[in-house]
CSV table of C-alpha atoms in Angstrom, one decimal:
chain,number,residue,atom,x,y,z
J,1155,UNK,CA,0.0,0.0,0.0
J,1156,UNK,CA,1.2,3.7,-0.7
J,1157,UNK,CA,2.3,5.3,1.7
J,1158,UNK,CA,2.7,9.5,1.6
J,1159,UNK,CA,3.5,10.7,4.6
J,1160,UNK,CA,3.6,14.5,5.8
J,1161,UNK,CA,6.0,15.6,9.0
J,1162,UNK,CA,3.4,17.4,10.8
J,1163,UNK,CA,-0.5,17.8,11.2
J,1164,UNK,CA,-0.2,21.0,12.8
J,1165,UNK,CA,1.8,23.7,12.6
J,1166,UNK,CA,2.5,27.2,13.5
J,1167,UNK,CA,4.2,30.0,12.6
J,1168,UNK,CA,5.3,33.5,12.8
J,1169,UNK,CA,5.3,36.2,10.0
J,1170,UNK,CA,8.6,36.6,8.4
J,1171,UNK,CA,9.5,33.0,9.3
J,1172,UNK,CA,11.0,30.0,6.8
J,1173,UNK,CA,9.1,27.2,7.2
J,1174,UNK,CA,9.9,23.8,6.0
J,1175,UNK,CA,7.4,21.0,5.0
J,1176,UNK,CA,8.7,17.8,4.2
J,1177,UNK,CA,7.0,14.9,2.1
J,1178,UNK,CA,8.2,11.4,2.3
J,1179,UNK,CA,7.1,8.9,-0.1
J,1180,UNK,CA,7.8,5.5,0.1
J,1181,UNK,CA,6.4,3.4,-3.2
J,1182,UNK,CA,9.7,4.9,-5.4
J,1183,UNK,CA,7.1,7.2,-7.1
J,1184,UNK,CA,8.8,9.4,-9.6
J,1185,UNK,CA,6.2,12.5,-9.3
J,1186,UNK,CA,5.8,14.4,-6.3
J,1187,UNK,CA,3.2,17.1,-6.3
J,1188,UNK,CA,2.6,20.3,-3.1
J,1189,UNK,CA,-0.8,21.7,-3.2
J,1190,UNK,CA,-2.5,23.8,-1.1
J,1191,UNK,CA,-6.3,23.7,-0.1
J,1192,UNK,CA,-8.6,26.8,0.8
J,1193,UNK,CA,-12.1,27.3,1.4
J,1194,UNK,CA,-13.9,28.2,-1.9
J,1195,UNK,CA,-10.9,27.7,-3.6
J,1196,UNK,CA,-10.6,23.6,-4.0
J,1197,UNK,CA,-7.3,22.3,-4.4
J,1198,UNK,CA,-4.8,24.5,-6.5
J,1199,UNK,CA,-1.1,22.9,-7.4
J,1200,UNK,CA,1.8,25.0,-6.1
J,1201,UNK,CA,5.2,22.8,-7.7
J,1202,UNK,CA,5.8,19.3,-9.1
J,1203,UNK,CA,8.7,17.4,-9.3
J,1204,UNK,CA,8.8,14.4,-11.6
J,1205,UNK,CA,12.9,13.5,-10.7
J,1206,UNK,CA,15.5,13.9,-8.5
J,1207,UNK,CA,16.5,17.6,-8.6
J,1208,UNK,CA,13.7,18.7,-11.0
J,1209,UNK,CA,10.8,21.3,-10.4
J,1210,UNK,CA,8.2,22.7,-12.4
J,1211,UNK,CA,6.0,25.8,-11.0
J,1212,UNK,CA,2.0,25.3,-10.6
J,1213,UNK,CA,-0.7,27.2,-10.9
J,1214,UNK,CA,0.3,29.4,-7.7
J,1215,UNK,CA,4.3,29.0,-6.7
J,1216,UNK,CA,4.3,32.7,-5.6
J,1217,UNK,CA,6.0,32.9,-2.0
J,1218,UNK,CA,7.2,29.3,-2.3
J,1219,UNK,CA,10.0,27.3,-3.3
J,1220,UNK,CA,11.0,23.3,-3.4
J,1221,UNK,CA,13.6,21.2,-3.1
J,1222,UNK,CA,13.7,17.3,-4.0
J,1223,UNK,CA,17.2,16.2,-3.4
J,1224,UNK,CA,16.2,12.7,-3.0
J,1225,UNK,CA,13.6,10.3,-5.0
J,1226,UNK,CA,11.7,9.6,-1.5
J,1227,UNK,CA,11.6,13.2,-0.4
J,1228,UNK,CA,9.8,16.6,-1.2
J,1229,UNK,CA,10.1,20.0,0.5
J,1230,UNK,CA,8.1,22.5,0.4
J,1231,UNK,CA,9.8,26.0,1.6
J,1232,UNK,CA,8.3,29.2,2.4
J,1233,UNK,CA,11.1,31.5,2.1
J,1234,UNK,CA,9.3,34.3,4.4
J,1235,UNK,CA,5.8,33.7,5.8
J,1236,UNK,CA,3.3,35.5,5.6
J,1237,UNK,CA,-0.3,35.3,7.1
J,1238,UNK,CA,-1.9,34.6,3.7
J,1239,UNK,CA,-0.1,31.6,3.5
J,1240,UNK,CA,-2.2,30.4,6.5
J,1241,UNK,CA,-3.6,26.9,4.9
J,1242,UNK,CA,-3.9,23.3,4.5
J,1243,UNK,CA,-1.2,21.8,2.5
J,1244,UNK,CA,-1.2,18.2,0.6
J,1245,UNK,CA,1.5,16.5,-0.8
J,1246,UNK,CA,1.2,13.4,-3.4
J,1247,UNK,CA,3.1,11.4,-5.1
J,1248,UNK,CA,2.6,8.9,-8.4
J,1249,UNK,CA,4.4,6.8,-10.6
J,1250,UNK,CA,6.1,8.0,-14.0
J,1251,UNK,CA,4.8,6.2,-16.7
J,1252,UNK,CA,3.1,8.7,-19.1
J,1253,UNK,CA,2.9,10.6,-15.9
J,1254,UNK,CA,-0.4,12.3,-16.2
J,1255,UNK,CA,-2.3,9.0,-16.4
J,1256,UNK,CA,-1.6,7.1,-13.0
J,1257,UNK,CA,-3.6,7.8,-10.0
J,1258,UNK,CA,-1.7,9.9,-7.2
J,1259,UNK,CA,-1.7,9.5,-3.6
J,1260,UNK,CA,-2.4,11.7,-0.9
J,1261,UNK,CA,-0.3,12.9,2.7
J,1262,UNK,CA,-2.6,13.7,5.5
J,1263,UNK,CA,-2.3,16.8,5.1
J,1264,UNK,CA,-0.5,19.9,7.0
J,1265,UNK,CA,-2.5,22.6,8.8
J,1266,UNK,CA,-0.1,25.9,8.9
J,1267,UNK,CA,-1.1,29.1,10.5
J,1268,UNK,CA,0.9,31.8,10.1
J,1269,UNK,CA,0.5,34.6,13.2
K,135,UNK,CA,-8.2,24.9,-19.0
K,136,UNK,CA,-10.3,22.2,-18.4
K,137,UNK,CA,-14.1,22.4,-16.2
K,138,UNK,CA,-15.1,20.8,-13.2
K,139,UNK,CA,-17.9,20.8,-12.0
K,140,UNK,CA,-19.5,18.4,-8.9
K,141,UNK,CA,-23.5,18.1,-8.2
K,142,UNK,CA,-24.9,18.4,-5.6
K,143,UNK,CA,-22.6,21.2,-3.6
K,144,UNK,CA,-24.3,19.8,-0.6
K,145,UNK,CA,-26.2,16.7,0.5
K,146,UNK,CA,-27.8,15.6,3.7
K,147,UNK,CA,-28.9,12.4,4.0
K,148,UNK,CA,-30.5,10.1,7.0
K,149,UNK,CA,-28.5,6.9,7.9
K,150,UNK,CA,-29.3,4.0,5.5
K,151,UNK,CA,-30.3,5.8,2.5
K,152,UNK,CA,-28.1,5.7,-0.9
K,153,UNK,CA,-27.3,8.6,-3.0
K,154,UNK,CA,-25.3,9.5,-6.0
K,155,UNK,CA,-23.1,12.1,-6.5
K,156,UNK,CA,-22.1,13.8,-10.1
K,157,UNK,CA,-19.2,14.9,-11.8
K,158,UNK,CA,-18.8,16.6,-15.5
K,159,UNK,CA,-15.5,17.8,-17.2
K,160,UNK,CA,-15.7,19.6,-19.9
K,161,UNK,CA,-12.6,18.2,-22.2
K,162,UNK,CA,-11.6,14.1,-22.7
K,163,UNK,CA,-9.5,13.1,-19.6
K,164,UNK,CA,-7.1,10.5,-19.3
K,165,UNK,CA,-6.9,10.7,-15.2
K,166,UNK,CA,-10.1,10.5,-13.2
K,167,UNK,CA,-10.2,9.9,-9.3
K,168,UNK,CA,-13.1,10.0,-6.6
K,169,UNK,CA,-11.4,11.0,-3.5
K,170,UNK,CA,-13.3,11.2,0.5
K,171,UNK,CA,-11.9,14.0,2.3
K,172,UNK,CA,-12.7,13.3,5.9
K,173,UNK,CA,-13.4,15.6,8.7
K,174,UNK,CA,-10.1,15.2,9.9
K,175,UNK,CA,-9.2,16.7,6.0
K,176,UNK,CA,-7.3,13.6,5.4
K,177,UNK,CA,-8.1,12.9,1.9
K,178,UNK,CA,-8.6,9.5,0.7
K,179,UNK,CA,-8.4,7.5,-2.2
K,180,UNK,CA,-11.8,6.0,-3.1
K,181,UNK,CA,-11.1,5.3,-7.1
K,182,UNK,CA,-8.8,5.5,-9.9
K,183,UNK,CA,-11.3,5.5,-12.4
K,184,UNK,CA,-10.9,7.2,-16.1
K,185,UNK,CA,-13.6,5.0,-17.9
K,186,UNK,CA,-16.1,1.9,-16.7
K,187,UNK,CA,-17.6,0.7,-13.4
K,188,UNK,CA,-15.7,0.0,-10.4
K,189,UNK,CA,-17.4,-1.4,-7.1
K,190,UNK,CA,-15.6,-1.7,-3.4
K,191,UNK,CA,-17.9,-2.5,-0.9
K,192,UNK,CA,-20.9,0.1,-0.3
K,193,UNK,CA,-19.2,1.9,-3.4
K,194,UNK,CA,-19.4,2.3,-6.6
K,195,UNK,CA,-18.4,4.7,-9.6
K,196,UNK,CA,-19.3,4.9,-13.3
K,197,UNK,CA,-17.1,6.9,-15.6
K,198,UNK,CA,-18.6,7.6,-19.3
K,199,UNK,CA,-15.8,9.1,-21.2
K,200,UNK,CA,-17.4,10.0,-24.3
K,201,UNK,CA,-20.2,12.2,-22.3
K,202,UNK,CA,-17.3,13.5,-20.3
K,203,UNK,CA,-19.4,12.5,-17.0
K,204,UNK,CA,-18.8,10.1,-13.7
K,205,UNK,CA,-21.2,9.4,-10.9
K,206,UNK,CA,-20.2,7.9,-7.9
K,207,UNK,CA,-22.8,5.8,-5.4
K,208,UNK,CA,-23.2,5.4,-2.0
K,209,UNK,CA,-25.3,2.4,-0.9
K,210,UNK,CA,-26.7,2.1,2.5
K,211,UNK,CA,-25.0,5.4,4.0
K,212,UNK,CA,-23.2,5.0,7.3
K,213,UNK,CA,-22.4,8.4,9.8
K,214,UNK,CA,-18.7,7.5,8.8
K,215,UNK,CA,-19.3,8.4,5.3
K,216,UNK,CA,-20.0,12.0,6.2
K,217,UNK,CA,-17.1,14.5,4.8
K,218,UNK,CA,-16.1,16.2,1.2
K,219,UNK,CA,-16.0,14.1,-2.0
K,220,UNK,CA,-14.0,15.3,-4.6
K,221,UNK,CA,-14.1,14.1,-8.4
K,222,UNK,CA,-10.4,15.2,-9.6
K,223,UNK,CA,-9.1,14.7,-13.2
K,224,UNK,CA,-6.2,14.7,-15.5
K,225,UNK,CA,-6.4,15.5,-19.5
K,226,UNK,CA,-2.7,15.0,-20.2
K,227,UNK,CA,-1.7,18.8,-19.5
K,228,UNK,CA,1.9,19.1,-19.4
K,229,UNK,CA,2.0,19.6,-15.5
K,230,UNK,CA,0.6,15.8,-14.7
K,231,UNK,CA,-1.3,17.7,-12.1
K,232,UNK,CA,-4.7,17.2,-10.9
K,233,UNK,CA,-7.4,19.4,-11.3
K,234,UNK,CA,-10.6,19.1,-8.9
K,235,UNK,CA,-13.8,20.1,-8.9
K,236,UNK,CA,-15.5,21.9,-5.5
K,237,UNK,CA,-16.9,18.9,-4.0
K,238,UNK,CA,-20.2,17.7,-2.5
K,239,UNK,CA,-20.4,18.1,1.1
K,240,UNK,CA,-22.3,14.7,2.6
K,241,UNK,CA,-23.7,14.9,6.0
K,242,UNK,CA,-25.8,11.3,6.9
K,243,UNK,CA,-27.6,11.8,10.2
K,244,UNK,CA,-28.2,8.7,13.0
């Protein structure tokens, strides 16, 4: 069974902060995906990574960076927090084969409030 | 980009009773997944489902790709069902992300 898991539940944060979120996958999945949930928005994709050391922006990557230095492993980094960023985040990860055609798994999810 | 749109937005239902829930897109799709987001906002995979039936228990989901529609149906509703179900799908954009609809709120009373 996939498993996707997300380092915290909960979390919170100051303005101005760098917070880290970390993604570990553990089915040698070659996509990795951060998106962020909000109400009356749905589910919007902030980067995807489909290798080691590769990134491609979303639909919203403003405010946000990633790193994936390992296959297992996705980071999401909020170079300076701000309140807005105050969300649910979701990582998920799926396998590479014509990529856009293999169903993805789902974290638990990461509730970050920025004060 | 691609549409989609979930029906009902929200749905109560009393314990036992079966419903479905709707999903259109509005371009061919090549990805199609029913997720349950529970009120813990863990979101769950129910099905992996870009064309045909698929059962699991209580569950089903139908996916007609040619009227760019799925349904998804709940038999015999339990309190535990209660949450968020998202229809998400995939038409072979270049980002492999998903897109999802708004989802149907479920609430099944004792």
């Amino acid at each position: 069974d996939v498993k996707v898991t997300q380092s915290s539940r909960y979390l919170v944060k100051r303005t101005g902060e760098k917070v880290f979120l970390e993604c570990v996958q553990d089915m040698d999945h070659e996509n990795m995906f951060w998106y962020r949930q909000d109400p009356g928005l749905g589910l919007r994709l902030i980067y995807f990574s489909y290798d080691v050391k590769m990134k491609e922006k979303g639909d919203i990557p403003e405010g946000y960076s990633v790193s994936r230095e390992k296959k297992e492993r996705f980071s999401l980094i909020l170079e300076s927090a701000s309140t807005n960023q105050t969300s649910m985040y979701l990582c998920a990860s799926s396998p590479w084969r014509s990529y856009s055609n293999q169903p993805q798994h789902f974290g638990d999810g990461t509730r970050l409030s920025i004060l | 980009g691609i549409q989609v749109e979930q029906s009902p937005p929200d749905l109560i239902l009393q314990e036992g009773a079966n419903s479905t829930l709707r999903c259109n897109f509005s371009d061919s799709v090549n990805n199609l997944q029913w997720f349950h987001q529970n009120p813990w906002g863990q979101l769950i995979n129910l099905f992996y489902i870009p064309s045909g039936t698929k059962q699991n228990g209580r569950l089903s989901a139908t996916t007609v790709a040619t009227e760019r529609y799925s349904l998804l149906y709940i038999s015999s509703s339990q309190t535990t069902d209660s949450g968020v179900y998202f229809c998400a799908v995939n038409h072979g954009g270049s980002q492999g992300n998903l897109i999802f609809g708004k989802g149907t709120k479920l609430s099944v009373k004792p």
